C-alpha positions as a printed Julia matrix, in Angstrom:
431×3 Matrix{Float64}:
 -47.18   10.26   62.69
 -44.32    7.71   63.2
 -43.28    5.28   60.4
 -44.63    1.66   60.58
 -40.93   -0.22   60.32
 -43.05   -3.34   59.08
 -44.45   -1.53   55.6
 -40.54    0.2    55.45
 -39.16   -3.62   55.34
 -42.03   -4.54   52.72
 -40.94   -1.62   50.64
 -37.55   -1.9    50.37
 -38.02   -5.73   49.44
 -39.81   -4.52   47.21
 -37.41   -1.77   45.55
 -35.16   -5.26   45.68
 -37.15   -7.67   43.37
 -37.63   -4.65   40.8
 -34.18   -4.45   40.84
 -33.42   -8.31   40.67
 -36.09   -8.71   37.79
 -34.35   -5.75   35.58
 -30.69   -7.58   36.36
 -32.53  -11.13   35.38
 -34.01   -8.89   32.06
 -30.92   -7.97   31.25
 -29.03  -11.45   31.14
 -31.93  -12.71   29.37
 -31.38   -9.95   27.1
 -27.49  -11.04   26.06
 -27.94  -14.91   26.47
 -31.05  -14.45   23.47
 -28.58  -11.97   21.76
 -25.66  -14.89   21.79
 -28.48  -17.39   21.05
 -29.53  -15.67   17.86
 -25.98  -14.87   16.96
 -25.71  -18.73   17.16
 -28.14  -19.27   14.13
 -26.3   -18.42   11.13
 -28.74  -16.1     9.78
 -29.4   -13.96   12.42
 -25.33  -14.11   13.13
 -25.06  -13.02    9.27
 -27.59   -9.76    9.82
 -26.01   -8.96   12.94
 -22.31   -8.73   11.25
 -23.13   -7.24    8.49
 -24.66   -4.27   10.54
 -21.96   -4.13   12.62
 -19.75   -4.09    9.57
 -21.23   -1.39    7.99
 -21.11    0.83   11.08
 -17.29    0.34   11.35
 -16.9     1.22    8.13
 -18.87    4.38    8.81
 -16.62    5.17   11.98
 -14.17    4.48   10.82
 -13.79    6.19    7.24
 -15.73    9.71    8.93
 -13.22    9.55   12.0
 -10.16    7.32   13.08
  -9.34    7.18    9.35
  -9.09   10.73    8.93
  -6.57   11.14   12.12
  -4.41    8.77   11.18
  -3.98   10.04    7.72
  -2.96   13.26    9.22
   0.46   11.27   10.82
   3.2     9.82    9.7
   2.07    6.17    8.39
   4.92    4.68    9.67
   3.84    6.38   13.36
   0.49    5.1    12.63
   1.44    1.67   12.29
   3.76    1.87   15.41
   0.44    3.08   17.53
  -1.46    0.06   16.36
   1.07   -2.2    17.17
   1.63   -0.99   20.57
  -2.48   -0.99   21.01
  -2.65   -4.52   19.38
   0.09   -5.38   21.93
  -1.59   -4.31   24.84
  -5.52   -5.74   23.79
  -3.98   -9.02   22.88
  -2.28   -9.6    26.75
  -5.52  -10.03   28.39
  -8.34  -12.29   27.8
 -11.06   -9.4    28.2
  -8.7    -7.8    25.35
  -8.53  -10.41   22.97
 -12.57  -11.24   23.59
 -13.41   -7.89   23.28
 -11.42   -7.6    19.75
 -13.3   -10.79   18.32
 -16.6    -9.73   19.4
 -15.57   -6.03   17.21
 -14.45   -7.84   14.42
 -14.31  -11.5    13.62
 -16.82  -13.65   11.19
 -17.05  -17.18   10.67
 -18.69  -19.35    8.74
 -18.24  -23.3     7.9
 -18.54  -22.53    3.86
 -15.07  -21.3     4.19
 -13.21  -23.7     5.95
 -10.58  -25.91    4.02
  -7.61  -27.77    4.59
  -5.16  -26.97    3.01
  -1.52  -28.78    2.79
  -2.66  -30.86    5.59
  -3.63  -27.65    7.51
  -7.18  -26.31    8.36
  -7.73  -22.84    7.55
 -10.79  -21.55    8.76
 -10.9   -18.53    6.42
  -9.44  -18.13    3.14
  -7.74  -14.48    4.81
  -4.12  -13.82    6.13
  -2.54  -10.88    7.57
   0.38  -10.83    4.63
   3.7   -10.73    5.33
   5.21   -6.84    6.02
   2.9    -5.72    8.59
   4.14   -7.59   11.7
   7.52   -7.84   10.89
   8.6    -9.01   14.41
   5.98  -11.52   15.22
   4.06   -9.43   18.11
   0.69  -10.14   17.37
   0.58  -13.74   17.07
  -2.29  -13.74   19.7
  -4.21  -10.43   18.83
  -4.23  -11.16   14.53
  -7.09  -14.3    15.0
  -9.3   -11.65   16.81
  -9.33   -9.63   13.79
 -11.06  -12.21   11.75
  -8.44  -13.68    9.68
  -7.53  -17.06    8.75
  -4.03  -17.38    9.02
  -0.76  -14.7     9.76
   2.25  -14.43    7.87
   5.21  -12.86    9.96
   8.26  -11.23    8.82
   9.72  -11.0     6.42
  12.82  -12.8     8.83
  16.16  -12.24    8.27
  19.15  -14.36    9.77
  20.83  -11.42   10.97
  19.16   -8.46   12.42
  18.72   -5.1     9.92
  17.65   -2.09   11.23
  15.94   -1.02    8.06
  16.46    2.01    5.65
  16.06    5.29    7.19
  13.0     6.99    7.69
  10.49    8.14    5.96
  10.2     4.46    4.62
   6.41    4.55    3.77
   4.29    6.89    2.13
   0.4     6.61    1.08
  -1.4     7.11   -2.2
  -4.54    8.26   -0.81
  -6.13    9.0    -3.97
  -5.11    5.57   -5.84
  -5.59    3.51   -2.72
  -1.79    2.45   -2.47
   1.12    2.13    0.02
   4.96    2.65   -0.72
   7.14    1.02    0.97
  10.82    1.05    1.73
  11.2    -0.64    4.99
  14.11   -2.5     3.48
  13.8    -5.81    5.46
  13.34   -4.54    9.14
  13.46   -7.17   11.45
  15.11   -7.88   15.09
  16.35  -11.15   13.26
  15.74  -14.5    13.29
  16.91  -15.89   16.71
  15.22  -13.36   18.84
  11.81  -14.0    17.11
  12.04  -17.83   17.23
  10.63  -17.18   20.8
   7.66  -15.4    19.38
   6.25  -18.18   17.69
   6.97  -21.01   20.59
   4.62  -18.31   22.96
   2.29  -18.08   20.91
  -0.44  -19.93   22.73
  -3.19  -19.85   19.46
  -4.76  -22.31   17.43
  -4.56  -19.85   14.37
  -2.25  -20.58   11.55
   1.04  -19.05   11.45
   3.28  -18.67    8.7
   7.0   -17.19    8.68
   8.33  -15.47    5.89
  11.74  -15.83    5.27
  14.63  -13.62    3.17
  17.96  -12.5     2.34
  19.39  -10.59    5.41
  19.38   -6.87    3.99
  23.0    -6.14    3.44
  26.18   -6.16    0.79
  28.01   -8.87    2.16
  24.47  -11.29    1.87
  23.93   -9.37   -1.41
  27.54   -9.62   -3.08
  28.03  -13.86   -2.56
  26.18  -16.31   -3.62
  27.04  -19.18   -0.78
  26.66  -16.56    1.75
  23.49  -15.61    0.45
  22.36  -19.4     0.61
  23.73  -20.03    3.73
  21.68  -17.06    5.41
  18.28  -17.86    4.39
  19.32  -21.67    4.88
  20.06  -20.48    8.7
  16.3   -18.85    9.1
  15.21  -22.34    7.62
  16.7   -24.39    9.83
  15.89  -22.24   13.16
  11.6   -21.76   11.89
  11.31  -25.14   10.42
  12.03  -26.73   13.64
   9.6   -24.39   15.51
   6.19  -25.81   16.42
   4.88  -22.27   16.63
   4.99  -22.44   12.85
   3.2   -23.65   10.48
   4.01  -23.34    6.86
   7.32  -21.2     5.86
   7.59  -18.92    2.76
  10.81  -17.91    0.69
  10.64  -14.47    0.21
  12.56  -14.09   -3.17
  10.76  -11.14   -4.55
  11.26   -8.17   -1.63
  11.91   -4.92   -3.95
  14.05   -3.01   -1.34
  16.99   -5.34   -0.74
  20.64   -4.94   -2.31
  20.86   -6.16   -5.39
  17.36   -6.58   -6.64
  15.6    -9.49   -6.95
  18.95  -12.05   -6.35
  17.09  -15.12   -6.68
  14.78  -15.36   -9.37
  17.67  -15.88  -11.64
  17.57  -20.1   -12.71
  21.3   -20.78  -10.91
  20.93  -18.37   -8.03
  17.47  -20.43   -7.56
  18.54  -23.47   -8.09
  21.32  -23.05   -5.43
  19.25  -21.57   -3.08
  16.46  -24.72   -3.06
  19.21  -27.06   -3.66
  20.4   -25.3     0.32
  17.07  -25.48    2.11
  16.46  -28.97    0.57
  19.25  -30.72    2.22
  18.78  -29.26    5.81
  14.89  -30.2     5.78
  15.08  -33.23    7.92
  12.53  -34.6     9.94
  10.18  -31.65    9.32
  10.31  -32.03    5.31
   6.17  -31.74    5.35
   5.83  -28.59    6.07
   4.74  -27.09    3.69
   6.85  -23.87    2.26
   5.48  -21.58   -0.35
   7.67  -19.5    -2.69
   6.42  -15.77   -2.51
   7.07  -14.05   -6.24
   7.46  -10.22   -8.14
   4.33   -9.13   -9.53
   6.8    -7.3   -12.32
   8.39  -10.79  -13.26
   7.52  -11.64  -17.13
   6.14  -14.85  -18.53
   9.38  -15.95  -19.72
  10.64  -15.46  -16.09
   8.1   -17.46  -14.66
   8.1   -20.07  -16.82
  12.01  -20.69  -15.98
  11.26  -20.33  -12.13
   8.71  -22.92  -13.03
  11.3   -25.18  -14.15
  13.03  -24.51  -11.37
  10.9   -25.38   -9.01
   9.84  -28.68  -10.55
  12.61  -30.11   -9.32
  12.14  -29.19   -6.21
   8.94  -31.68   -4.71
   9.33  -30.15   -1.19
   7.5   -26.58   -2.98
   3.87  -26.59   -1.77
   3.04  -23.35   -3.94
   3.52  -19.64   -4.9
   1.92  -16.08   -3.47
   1.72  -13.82   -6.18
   2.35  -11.16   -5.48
   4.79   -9.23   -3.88
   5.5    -5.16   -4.24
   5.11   -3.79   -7.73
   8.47   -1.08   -8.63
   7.52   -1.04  -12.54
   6.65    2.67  -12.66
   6.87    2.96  -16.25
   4.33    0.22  -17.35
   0.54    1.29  -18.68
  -0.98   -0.47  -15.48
   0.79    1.93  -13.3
   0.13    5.04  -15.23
  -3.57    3.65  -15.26
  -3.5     3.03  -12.1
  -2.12    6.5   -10.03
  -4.23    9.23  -10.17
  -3.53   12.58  -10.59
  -3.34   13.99   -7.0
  -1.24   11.08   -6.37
   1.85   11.78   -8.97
   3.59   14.19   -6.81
   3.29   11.87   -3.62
   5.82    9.11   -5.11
   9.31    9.33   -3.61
  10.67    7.27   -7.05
  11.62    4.62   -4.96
  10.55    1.39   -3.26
   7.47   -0.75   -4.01
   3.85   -0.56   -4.27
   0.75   -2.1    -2.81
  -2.79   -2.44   -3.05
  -4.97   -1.28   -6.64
  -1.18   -1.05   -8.27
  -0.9    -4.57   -7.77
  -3.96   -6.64   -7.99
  -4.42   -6.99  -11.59
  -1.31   -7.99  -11.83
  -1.25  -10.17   -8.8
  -4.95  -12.73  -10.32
  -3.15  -12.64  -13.66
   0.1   -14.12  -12.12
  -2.06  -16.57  -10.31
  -4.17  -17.65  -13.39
  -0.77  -18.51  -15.19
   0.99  -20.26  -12.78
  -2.5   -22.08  -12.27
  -3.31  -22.7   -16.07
   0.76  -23.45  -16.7
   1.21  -26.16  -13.81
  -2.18  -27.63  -14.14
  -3.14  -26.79  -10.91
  -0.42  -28.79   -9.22
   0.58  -25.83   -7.09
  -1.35  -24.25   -3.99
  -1.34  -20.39   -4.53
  -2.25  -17.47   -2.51
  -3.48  -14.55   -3.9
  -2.26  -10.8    -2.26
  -2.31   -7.79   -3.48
  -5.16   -5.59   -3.74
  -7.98   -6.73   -1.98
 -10.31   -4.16   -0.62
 -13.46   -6.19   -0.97
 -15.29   -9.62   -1.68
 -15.26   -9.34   -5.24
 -11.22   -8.56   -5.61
 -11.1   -11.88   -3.38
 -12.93  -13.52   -5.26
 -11.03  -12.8    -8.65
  -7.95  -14.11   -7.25
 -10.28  -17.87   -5.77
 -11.51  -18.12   -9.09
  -8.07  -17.79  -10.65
  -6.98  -20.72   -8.91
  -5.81  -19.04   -5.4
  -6.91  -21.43   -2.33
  -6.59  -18.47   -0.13
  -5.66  -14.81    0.27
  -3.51  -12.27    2.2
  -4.07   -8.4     2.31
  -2.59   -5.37    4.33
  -3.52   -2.22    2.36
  -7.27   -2.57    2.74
  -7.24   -2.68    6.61
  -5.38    0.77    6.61
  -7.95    2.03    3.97
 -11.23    0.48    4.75
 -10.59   -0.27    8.73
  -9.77   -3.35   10.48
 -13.29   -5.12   10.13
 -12.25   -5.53    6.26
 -11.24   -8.58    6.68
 -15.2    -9.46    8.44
 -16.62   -7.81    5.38
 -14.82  -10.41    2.98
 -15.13  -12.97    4.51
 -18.7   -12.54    4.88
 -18.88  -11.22    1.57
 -17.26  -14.07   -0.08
 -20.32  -16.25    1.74
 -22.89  -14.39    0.04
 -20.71  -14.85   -3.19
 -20.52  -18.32   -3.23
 -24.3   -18.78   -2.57
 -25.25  -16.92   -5.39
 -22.89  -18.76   -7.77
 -24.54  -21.99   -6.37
 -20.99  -23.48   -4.78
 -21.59  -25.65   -1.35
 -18.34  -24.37    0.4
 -15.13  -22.38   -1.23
 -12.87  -25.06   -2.53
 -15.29  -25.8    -5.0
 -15.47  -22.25   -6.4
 -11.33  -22.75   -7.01
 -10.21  -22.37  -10.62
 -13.54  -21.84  -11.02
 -12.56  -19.6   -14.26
 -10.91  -22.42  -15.66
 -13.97  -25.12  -14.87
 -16.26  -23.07  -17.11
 -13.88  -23.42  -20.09
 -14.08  -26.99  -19.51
């Protein structure tokens, strides 16, 4: 029989409003989704299930590919995939739906600048300032680039970085690796974020820097004067403590110091707030610090300290406590150490400088941090804020979520109304 056209047109209208209603369903769906993710509660469930199934991707899968390369490869794959997420909106939206976590109980200001998380990127990961605009989509608080040199250094050849997959540890021997300080400055004026941004600062790698003192002053006093002027940057840290750099550790000695603050103090100019923080040796002894301390008294334009740096004490108890077994024959006897081998080290040096100075000081903690707790050690120390590298190549890039929203729960069960108040808190109790 032929087809009535007038019940063909009712049907496919019909076929049309299904359709419609499932497309309206569906929007519904992902406007209540970002409406619950709005109330703090349900935002806080939702997180931490996507937290832990990161962590479970991550550990059973991507973590056991890249431990198969190179580390140094590794890290030259993420940047290049960082790179290319962080050039497009869809990218950087995408990256910060995957991984970020806020919360208002861990916002602070800090030297006149709001952090919105007590977690930075440290310095050493990207050395040449290319991820300015994909690091904030990872969850942290803050980035510190570099370290910078005033000269470009091409490193020490490779391999340059080995893992201790047993103790949880990095070495590294990068040696300073940057493209220099002119060619970044760009970097940093680009950057088009609202994120803090720090630039670390040091030596340039070589004898000539290494073997005079007024040359060594006048190159970190160059990297000074071509940051500090940058409004792509917002605090700047003297990196005195790298382990891989001729001669050692060339200015932690009281003159070589003095010299070197006395340098950067008379080119400040019209920038002389912002705030600079002196970055220190986890292997430095009391007596050491104490006469940096002096040092730096005398020197008002110091904001504070991150403690620490690289440990290269391989013949202490902590270290021989610290590397396990399967781990020994790794060690290529030279450069420095990260993550478990320094955070014990790392709170204690905070908790002295802290209990020493009074608190007059604003320290960051890094080294070590893997979870909420080891954060927390280092706030209750006395550290305003933290940095970490090691745990995202151990635990996966959504580490820095899980602390953060860690350190929430933390602070509610310890009764604190927001994280400044849990600072020092070691030290309030003895009161």
């Amino acid at each position: 029989p032929p087809t009535n056209p007038r019940k063909v047109s009712e049907s496919k209208k019909k076929k049309v409003t299904r359709k419609d209603m499932f497309l309206v369903g569906l929007l519904g769906f992902f406007v209540g989704l970002w409406i619950l993710t709005r109330v703090q509660m349900f935002y806080d469930l939702i997180v931490g299930l996507r937290n832990m199934y990161f962590s479970f991707v991550y550990k059973t899968v991507v973590k056991k590919i890249f431990f198969l390369m190179d580390p140094e490869t590794c890290h030259e794959i993420v940047l290049i995939g960082g790179g290319i997420m962080a050039s497009n909106p869809v990218g950087r939206f995408i990256s910060s739906a995957l991984f970020s976590y806020s919360h208002p109980m861990l916002q602070q200001k800090v030297a006149g600048i709001t952090f919105r998380n007590p977690i930075g990127l440290a310095a050493g990961f990207d050395k040449n300032a290319k991820l300015l605009k994909m690091i904030p989509c990872l969850g942290f608080g803050h980035e510190e680039a570099g370290s910078i040199t005033a000269r470009p250094y091409a490193g020490n050849p490779r391999p340059r970085v080995w893992r201790f997959p047993a103790s949880g540890g990095l070495v590294i021997f990068y040696g300073l690796m940057n493209n220099g300080v002119e060619a970044l400055k760009k970097n940093f004026v680009e950057r088009q974020t609202s994120n803090v941004v720090g630039a670390s600062i040091a030596a340039t790698n070589c004898a000539e820097v290494a073997g005079s003192l007024e040359v060594g002053v006048a190159d970190f006093v160059k990297s000074y004067e071509t940051l500090v002027d940058c409004a792509g940057v917002d605090y700047i840290t003297i990196n005195i403590s790298c382990p891989n750099s001729f001669g050692g550790l060339n200015f932690t000695s009281h003159e070589r110091l003095e010299k070197l603050l006395g340098g950067i103090d008379g080119v400040r100019g019209s920038h002389a707030k912002k705030p600079v923080w002196l970055k220190m040796s986890p292997d430095l002894t009391k007596d050491h610090l104490d006469d940096i301390l002096s040092v730096v008294s005398n020197f008002s334009f110091i904001t504070g300290f991150i403690s620490c740096n690289l440990t290269k004490n391989r013949d202490s108890e902590h270290w021989k406590a610290t590397i396990q077994k399967d781990d020994v024959s790794r060690d290529p006897g030279k450069g420095g150490v990260s993550g478990t081998f320094v955070h014990k080290l790392a709170v204690e040096q905070v908790r002295y400088i802290y209990s020493k100075t009074n608190g007059r000081y604003q320290l960051m903690g890094c080294g070590g941090i893997f979870n909420a707790e080891d954060c927390y050690d280092f706030i209750k120390a006395g550290a305003t804020m933290c940095q970490l590298i090691t745990a995202c190549i151990f635990e996966g890039p959504h580490v820095v979520s899980a602390v953060n929203h860690g350190l929430v729960k933390l602070l509610k069960r310890d009764g604190y109304k927001n994280l400044s108040e849990a600072v020092a808190a070691d030290f309030k109790k003895k009161e």
